[in-house]
Coordinates of C-alpha atoms in Angstrom, one line a residue:
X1158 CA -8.1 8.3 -52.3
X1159 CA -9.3 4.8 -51.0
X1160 CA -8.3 1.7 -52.3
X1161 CA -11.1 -1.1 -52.7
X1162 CA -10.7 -4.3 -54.3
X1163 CA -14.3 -5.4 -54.4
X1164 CA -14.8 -8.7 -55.8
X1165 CA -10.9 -10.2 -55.0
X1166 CA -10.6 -11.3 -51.2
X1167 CA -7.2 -11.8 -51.5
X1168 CA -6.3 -7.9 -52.8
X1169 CA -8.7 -6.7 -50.8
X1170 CA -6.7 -8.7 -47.7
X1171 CA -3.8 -7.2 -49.0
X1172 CA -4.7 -4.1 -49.2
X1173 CA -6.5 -4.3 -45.3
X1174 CA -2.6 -5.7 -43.9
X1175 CA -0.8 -2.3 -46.4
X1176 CA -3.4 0.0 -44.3
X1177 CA -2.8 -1.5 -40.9
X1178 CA 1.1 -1.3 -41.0
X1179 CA 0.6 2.9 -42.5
X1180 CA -1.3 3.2 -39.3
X1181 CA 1.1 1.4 -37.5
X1182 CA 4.0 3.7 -39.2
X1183 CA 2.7 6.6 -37.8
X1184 CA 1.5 5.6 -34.5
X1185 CA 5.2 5.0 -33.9
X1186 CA 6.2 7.9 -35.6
X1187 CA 4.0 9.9 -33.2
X1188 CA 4.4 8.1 -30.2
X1189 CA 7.6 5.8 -30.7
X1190 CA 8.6 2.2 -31.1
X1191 CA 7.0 -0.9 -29.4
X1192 CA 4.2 1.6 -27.5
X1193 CA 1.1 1.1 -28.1
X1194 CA -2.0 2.5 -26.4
X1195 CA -3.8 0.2 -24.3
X1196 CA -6.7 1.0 -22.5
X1197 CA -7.6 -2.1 -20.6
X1198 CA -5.8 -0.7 -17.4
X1199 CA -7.9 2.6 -17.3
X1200 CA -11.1 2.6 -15.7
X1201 CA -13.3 5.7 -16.3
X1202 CA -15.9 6.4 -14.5
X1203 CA -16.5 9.9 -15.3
X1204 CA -18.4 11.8 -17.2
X1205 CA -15.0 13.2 -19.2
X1206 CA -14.8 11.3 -22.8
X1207 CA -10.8 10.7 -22.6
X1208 CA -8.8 12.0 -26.4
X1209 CA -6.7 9.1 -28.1
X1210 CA -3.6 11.4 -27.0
X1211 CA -5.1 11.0 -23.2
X1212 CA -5.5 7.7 -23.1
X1213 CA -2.2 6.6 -24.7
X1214 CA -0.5 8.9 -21.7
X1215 CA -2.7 7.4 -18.9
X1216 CA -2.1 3.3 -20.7
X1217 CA 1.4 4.1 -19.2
X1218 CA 0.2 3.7 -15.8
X1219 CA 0.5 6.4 -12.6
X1220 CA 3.7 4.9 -12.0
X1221 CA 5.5 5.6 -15.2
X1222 CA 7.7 8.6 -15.0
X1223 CA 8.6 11.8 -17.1
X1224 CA 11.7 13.2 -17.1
X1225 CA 12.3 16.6 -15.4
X1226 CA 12.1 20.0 -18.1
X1227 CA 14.9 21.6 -16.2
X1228 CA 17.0 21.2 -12.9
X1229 CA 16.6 24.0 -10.7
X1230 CA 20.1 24.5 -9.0
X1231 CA 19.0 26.5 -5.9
X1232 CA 16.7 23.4 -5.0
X1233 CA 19.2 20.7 -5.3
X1234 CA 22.2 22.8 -3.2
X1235 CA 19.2 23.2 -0.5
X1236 CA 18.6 19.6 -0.6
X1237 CA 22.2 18.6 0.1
X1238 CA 22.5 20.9 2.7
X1239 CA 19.8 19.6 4.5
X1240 CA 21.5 16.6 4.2
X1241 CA 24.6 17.4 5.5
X1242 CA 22.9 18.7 8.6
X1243 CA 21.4 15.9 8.9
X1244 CA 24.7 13.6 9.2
X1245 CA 26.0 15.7 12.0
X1246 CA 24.4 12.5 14.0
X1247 CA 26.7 10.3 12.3
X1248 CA 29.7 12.2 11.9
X1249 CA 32.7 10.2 10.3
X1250 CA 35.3 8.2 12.1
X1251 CA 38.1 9.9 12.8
X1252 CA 36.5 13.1 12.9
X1253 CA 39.2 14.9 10.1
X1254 CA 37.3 12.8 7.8
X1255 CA 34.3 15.7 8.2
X1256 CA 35.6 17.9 5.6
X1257 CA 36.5 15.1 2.8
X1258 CA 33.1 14.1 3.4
X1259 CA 31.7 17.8 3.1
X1260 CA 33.7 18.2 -0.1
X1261 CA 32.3 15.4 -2.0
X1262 CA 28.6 16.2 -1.2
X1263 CA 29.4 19.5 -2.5
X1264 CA 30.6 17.8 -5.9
X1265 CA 28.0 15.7 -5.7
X1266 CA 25.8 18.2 -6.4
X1267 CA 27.4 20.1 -8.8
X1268 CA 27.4 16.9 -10.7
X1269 CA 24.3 16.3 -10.6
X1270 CA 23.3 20.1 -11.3
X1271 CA 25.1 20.1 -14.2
X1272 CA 24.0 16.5 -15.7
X1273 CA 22.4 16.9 -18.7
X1274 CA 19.1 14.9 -19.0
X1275 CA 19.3 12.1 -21.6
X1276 CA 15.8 11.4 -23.0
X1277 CA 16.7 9.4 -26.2
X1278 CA 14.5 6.6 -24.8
X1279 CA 11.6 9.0 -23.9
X1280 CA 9.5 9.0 -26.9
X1281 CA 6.6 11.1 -25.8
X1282 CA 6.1 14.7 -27.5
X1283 CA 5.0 17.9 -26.7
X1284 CA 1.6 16.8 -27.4
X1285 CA 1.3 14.4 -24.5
X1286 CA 3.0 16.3 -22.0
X1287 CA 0.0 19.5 -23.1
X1288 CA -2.3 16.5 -22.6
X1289 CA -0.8 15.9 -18.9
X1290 CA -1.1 18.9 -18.0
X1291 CA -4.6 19.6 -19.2
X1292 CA -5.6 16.1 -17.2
X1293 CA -3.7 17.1 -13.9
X1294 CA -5.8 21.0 -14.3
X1295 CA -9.2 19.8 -14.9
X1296 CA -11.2 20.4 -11.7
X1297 CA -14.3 18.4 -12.5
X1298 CA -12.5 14.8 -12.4
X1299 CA -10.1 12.8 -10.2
X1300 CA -7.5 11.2 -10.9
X1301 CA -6.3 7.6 -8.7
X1302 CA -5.4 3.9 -9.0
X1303 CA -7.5 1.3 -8.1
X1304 CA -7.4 -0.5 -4.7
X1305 CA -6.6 -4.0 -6.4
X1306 CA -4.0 -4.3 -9.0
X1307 CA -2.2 -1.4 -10.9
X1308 CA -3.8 1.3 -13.4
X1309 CA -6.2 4.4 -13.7
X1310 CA -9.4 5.3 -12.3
X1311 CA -11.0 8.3 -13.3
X1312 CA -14.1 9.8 -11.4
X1313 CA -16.2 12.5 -11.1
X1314 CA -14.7 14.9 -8.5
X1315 CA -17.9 15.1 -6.8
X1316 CA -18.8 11.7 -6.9
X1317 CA -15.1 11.2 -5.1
X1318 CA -16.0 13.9 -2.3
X1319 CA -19.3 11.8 -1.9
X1320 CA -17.4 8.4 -1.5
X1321 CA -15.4 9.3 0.9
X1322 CA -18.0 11.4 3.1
X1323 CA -20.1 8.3 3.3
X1324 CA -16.9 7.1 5.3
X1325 CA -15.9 10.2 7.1
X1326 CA -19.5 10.4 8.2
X1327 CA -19.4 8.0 11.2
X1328 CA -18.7 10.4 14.1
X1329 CA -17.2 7.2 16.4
X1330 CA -14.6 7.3 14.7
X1331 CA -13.8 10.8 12.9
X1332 CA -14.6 14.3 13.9
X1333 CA -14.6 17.5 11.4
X1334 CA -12.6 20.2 12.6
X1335 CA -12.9 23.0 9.7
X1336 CA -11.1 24.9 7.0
X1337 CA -7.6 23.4 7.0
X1338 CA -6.8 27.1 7.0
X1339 CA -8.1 27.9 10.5
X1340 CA -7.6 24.2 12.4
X1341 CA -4.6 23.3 11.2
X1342 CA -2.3 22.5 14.2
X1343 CA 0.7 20.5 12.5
X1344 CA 3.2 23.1 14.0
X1345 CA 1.1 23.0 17.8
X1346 CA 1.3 18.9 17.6
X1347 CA 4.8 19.1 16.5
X1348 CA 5.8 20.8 19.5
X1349 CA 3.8 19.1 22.1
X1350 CA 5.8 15.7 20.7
X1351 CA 9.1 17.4 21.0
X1352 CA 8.3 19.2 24.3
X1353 CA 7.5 15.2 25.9
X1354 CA 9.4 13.6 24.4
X1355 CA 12.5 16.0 25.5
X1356 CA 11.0 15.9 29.4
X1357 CA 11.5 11.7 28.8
X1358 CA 14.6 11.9 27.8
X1359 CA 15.9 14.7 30.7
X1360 CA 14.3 12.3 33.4
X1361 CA 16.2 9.5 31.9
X1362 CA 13.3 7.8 30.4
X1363 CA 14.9 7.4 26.7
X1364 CA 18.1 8.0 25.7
X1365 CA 19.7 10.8 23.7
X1366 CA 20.2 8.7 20.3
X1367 CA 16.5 7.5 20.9
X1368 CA 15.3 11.0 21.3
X1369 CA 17.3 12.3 18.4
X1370 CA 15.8 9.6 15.7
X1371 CA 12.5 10.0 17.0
X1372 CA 12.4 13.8 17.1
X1373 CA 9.6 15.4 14.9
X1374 CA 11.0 18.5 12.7
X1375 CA 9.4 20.4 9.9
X1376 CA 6.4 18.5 9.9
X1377 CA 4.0 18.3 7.6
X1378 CA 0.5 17.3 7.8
X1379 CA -1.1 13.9 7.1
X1380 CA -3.7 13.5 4.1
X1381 CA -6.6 11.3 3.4
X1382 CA -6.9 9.6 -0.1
X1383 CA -9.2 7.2 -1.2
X1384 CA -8.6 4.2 -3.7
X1385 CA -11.3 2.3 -5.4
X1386 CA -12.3 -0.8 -5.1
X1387 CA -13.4 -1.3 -8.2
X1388 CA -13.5 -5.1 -8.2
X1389 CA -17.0 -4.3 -5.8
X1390 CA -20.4 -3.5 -6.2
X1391 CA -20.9 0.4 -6.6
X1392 CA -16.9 1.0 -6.4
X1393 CA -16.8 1.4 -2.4
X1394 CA -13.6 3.6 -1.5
X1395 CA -10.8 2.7 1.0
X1396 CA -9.2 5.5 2.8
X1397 CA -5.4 5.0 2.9
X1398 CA -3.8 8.3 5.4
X1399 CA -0.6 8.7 4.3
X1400 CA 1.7 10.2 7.8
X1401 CA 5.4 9.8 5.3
X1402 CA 6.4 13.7 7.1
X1403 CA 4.2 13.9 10.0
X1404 CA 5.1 14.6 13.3
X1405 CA 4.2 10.7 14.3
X1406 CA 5.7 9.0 11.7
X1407 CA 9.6 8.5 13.0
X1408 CA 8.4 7.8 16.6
X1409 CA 5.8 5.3 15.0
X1410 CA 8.3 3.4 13.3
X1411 CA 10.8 3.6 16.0
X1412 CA 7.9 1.6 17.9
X1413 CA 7.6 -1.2 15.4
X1414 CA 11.0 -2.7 16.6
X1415 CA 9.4 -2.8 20.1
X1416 CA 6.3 -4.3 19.4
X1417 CA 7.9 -6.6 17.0
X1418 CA 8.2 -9.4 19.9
X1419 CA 4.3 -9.4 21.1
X1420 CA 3.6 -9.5 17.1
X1421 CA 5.9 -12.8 16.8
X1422 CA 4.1 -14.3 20.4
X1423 CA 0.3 -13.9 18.7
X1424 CA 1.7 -14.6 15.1
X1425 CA 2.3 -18.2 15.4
X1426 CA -0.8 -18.6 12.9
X1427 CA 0.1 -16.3 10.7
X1428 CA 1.5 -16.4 6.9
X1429 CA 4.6 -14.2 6.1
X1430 CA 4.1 -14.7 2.3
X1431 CA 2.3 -15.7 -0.5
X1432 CA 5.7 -18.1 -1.2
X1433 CA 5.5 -19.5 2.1
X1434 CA 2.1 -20.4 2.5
X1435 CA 2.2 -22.0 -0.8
X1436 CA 4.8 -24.2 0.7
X1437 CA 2.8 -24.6 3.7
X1438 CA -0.3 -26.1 2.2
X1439 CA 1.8 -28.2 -0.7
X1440 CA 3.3 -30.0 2.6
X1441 CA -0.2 -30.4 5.0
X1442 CA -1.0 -33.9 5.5
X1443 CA -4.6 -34.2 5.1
X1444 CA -6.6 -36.6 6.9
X1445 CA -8.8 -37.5 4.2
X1446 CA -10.1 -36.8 0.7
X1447 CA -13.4 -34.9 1.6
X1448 CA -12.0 -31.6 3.6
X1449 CA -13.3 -28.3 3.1
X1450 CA -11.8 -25.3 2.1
X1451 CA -12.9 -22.1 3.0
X1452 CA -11.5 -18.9 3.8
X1453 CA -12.7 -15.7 6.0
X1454 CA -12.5 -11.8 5.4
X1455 CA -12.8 -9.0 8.4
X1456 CA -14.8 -6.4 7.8
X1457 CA -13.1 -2.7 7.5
X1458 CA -10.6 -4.1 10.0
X1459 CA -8.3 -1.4 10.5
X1460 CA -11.6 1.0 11.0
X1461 CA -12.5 -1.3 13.4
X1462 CA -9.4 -1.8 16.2
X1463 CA -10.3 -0.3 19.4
X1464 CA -6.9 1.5 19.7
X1465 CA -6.9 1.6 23.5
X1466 CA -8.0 -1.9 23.7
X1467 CA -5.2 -3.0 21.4
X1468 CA -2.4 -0.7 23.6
X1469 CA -3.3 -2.3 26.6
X1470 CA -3.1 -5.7 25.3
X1471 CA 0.9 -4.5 24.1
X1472 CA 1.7 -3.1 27.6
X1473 CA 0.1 -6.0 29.2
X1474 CA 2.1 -9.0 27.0
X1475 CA 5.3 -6.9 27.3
X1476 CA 5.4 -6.1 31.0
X1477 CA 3.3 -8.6 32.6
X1478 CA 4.0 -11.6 30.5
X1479 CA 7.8 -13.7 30.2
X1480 CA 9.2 -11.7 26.9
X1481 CA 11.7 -8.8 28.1
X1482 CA 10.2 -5.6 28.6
X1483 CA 11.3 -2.2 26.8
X1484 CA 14.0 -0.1 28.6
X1485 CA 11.7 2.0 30.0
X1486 CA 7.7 2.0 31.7
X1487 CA 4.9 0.7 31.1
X1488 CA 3.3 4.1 31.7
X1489 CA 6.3 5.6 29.2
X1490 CA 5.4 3.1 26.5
X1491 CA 1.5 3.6 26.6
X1492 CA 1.9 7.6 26.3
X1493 CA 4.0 7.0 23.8
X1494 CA 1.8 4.3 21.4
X1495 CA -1.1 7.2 22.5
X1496 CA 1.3 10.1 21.2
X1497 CA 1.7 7.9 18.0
X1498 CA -1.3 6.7 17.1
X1499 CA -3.9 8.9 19.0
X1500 CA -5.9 11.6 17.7
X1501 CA -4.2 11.8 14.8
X1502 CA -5.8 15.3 12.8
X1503 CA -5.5 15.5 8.7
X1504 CA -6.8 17.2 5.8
X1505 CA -8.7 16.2 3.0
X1506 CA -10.3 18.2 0.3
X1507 CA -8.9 21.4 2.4
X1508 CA -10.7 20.5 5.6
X1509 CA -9.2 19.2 9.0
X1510 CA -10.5 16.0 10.7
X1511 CA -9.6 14.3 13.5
X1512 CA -9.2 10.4 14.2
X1513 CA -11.0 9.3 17.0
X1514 CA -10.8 5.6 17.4
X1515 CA -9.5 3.4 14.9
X1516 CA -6.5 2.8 12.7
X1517 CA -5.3 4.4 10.0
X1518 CA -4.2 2.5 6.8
X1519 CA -0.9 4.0 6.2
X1520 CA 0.3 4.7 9.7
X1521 CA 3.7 3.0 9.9
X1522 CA 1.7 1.1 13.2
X1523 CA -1.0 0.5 11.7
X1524 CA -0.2 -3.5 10.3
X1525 CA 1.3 -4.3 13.4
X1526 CA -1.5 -3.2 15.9
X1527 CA -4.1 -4.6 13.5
X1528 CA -1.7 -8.3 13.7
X1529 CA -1.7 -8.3 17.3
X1530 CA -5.4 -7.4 17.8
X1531 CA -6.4 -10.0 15.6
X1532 CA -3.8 -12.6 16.9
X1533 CA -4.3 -11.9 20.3
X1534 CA -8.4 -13.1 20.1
X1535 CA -7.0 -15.8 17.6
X1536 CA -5.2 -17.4 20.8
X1537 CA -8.3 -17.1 23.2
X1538 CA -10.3 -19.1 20.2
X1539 CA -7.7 -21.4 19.9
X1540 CA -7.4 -22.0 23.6
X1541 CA -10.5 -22.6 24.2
X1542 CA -11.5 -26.6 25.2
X1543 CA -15.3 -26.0 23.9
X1544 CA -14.6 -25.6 19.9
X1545 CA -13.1 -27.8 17.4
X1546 CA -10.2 -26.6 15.2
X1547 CA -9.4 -26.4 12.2
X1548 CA -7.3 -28.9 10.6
X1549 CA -4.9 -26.0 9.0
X1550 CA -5.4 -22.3 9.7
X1551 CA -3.0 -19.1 8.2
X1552 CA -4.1 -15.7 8.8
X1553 CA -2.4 -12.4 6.7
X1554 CA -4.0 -9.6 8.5
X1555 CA -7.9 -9.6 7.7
X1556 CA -7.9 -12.8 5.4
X1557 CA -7.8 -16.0 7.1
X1558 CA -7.4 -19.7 5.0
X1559 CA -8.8 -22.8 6.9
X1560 CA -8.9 -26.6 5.9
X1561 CA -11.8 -28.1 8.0
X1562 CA -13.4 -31.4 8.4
X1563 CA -16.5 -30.7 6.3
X1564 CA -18.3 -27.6 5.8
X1565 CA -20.7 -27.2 9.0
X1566 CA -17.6 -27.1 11.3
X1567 CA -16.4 -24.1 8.9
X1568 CA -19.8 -22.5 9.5
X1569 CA -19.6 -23.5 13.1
X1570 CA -15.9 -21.9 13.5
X1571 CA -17.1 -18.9 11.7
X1572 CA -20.4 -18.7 14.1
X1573 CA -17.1 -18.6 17.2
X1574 CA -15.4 -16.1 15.4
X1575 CA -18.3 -13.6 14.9
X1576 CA -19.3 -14.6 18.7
X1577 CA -15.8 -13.2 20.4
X1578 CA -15.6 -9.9 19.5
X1579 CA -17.9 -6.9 18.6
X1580 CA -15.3 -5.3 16.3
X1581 CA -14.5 -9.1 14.4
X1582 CA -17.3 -9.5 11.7
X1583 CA -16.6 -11.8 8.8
X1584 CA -17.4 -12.6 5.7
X1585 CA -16.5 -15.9 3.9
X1586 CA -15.5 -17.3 0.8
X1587 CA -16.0 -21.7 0.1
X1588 CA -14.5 -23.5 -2.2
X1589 CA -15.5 -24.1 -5.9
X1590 CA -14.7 -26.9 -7.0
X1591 CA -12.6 -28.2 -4.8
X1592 CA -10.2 -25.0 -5.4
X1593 CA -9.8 -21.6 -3.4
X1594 CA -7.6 -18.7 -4.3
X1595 CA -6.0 -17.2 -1.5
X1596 CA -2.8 -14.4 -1.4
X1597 CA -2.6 -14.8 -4.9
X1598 CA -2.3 -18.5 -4.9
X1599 CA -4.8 -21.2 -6.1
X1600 CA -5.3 -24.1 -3.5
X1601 CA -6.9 -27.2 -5.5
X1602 CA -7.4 -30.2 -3.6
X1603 CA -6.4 -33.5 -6.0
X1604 CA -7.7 -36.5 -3.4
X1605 CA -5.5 -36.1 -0.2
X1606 CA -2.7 -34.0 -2.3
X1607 CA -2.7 -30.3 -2.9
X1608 CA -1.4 -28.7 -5.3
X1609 CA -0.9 -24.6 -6.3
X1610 CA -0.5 -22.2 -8.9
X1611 CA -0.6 -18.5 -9.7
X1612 CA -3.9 -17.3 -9.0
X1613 CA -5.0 -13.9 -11.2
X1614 CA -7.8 -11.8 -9.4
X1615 CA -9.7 -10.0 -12.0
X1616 CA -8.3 -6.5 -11.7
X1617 CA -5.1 -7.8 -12.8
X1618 CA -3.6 -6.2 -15.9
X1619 CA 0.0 -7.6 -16.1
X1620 CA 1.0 -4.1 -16.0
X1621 CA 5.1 -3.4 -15.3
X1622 CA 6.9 -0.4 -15.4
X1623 CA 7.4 0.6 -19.5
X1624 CA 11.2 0.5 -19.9
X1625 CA 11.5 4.4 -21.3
X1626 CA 10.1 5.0 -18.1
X1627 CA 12.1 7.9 -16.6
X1628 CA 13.0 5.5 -13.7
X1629 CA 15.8 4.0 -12.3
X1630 CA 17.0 1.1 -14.5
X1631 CA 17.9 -1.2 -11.3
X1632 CA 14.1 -0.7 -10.5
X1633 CA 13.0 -2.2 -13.8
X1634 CA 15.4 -4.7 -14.2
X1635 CA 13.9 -5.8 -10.5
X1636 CA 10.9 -5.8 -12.0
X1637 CA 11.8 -8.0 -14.8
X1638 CA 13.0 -10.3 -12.2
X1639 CA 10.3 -10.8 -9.8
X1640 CA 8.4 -11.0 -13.1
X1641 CA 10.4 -14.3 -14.5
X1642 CA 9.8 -15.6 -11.2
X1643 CA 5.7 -15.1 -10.5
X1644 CA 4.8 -15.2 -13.8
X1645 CA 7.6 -17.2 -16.2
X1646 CA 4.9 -17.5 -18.5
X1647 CA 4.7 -13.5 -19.4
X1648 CA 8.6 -14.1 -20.6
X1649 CA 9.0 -17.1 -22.6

């Protein structure tokens, strides 16, 4: 039975406020205390009409964690094991300490086997995790987080397949192989790495601890993924290759700490941080009131580094120029940045492609090889007599900031940029009155002072781990940190 109060406003306000906190009673009956769906963070752009029970799961956020039904013993003993094979490279000093050390892995997971899982702060039921697993089995949709921010997306599986065709199309720079069932060579690549790699370190080309960190074993193969921009026009996708298990992935990291010094000689214009360029531009001396701000964007950069272009400018600034060359050759280091990078071959919806030239976005290489490409034509533009500079310029990766003069020597620096490379194209963004966000910061010009502040693209939803996440509480209290310090605001 209803309850009206027609005619008495202040009854019938009364009555509205009783309803609203029944509701709110057993909302959090259902679904526990201070939750409360929120859909702003989900983006559905699928033909499947999400349930209340749905949508209050996928509010959470992709990162938000559920607590394991059961611990299955056999797979935790075969973890530690691996383990403990894999710390006879760094055995203990002296060497009786072996056994004391085996011991205590072996409690260690006994412990942890027989841990009983405390999920007094978990408040979901049974009904959401039926809901989860309904979501996770239903072939016609797809599942992701957006490219910008955190959240959901939901698409159409087919209209995801289409997406990222339109990318995988462009035979310069991927080739379909087939069925991953048939052309699926992880175990042939694997063993092609180890077999070179093994004949460098026999003819004394790398040493034995190099060749033992760099090793490829039980490989897996890399997969393609798309996330949606959908802060764009049409929701575009960006293809991210994740290669965390391949059998490139330690030798491309080990490779980072040797093309960490030509990084540092082309990265003299480049910005670390959001923090530090704030402090940057607070402390730039401008010459006058009327400068311009503007900022420039590369087009699909890491689609677009010539690979053996961008090798060849590493070999020649680390052999040919005054930093210290690698303990080894020139020849050694380009067949091994071609071993890491090259022809790299991955799945994606079950079929095998292959990489042809360009970066991957996700290769542990990838930001550094885009850095130098990018810096290394940012010092020929900048050492060039015949074109004016600007006043301030900070680069991170494919965005660049610049304070010019006025507005045509912005254009006319953009017109040199597009000019020196075929694979450099820009876009540009100019200021709006007299302010430009950049790396999360808003640059407003106040006569011949700047000052900053937070700047909030649109796709943000001030979305942090929920604290009954099934997480590790050091991660959330690091979250709550960086928080108090990005956005104090949020926690007044």
């Amino acid at each position: 039975m209803s309850i009206t109060s027609e005619g008495n406003p202040i009854k019938e306000k009364e009555h509205l406020a009783r309803n609203e906190r029944n509701v709110n009673r057993l909302v959090a009956q259902r679904f526990g205390q201070n939750v409360s769906p929120n859909g702003k963070n989900i983006v559905n752009l699928s033909d499947y009409k999400l349930t209340s029970t749905e949508e209050f799961e996928l509010s959470h956020g992709l990162n938000f964690c559920l607590p394991p039904t059961n611990v299955k013993s056999e797979e935790i003993f075969a973890e530690f094991e691996v383990l403990m094979a894999q710390l006879h490279h760094r055995k203990p000093s002296p060497a009786a300490n072996l056994p004391t050390l085996k011991a205590r892995l072996t409690d260690l997971a006994h412990a942890y086997c027989g841990c009983p899982i405390d999920s007094a702060n978990f408040l979901m039921t049974k009904e959401c995790f039926c809901a989860i697993r309904a979501l996770r089995k239903n072939p016609s949709i797809d599942i992701t987080k957006p490219d910008k921010g955190s959240g959901v997306v939901i698409l159409n599986k087919q209209d995801y397949i289409l997406k990222m065709n339109s990318v995988l199309g462009d035979e310069s720079k991927f080739k379909a192989l087939g069925p991953a069932a048939n052309f699926d060579d992880t175990a042939k690549t694997e063993r092609r790495i180890q077999h070179r790699l093994f004949r460098l370190k026999e003819n004394g080309s790398i040493t034995s601890e190099i060749y033992a960190s760099v090793r490829p074993v039980g490989s897996q193969r890399p997969r393609m993924f798309g996330l949606l921009k959908t802060h764009k026009p049409n929701v575009p996708v960006r293809l991210i290759l994740s290669m965390i298990g391949s059998a490139q992935h330690k030798l491309a990291k080990w490779l980072i700490d040797i093309l960490e010094p030509v990084r540092s000689l082309y990265g003299s214009h480049c910005a670390t941080d959001s923090f530090t360029f704030a402090r940057e531009v607070k402390t730039a001396n401008l010459p006058h009131s009327n400068v311009f701000f503007g900022s420039y964007d590369i087009i699909s950069l890491f689609t677009n580094v010539p690979l053996k272009e961008t090798i060849d400018i590493c070999a020649c600034t680390l052999y040919d120029s005054d930093l210290p060359p690698p303990p080894f050759s020139r020849k050694v280091l380009v067949e091994l940045l071609n071993m890491a990078t090259c022809s790299v071959e991955f799945s994606i919806n079950d079929t095998m492609y292959r990489q042809t030239d360009c970066l991957a976005m996700g290769s542990p290489l990838g930001p550094i090889l885009a850095n130098i490409f990018v810096g290394f034509h940012e010092n020929k533009l900048f050492t060039a007599d015949t074109i004016k500079k600007p006043f301030m310029y900070r680069g991170y990766v494919d965005d660049t900031f610049v304070i010019c003069d006025n507005e045509a020597e912005f254009d006319d620096f953009l017109d040199n940029w597009n000019a020196l490379h075929p694979s450099l194209k820009f876009t540009f963004e100019k200021e709006c009155d007299s302010s430009l966000p950049f790396l999360d910061v808003l640059v407003e010009k106040r006569g011949i002072n700047i000052i900053t502040s937070v700047y909030r693209k649109p796709t943000f939803t001030g979305q942090y781990p929920r604290w009954n996440s099934f997480s590790p509480n050091r991660r959330k209290l690091n979250s709550i940190k960086l928080g108090t310090r990005i956005y104090p605001e949020n926690f007044n």
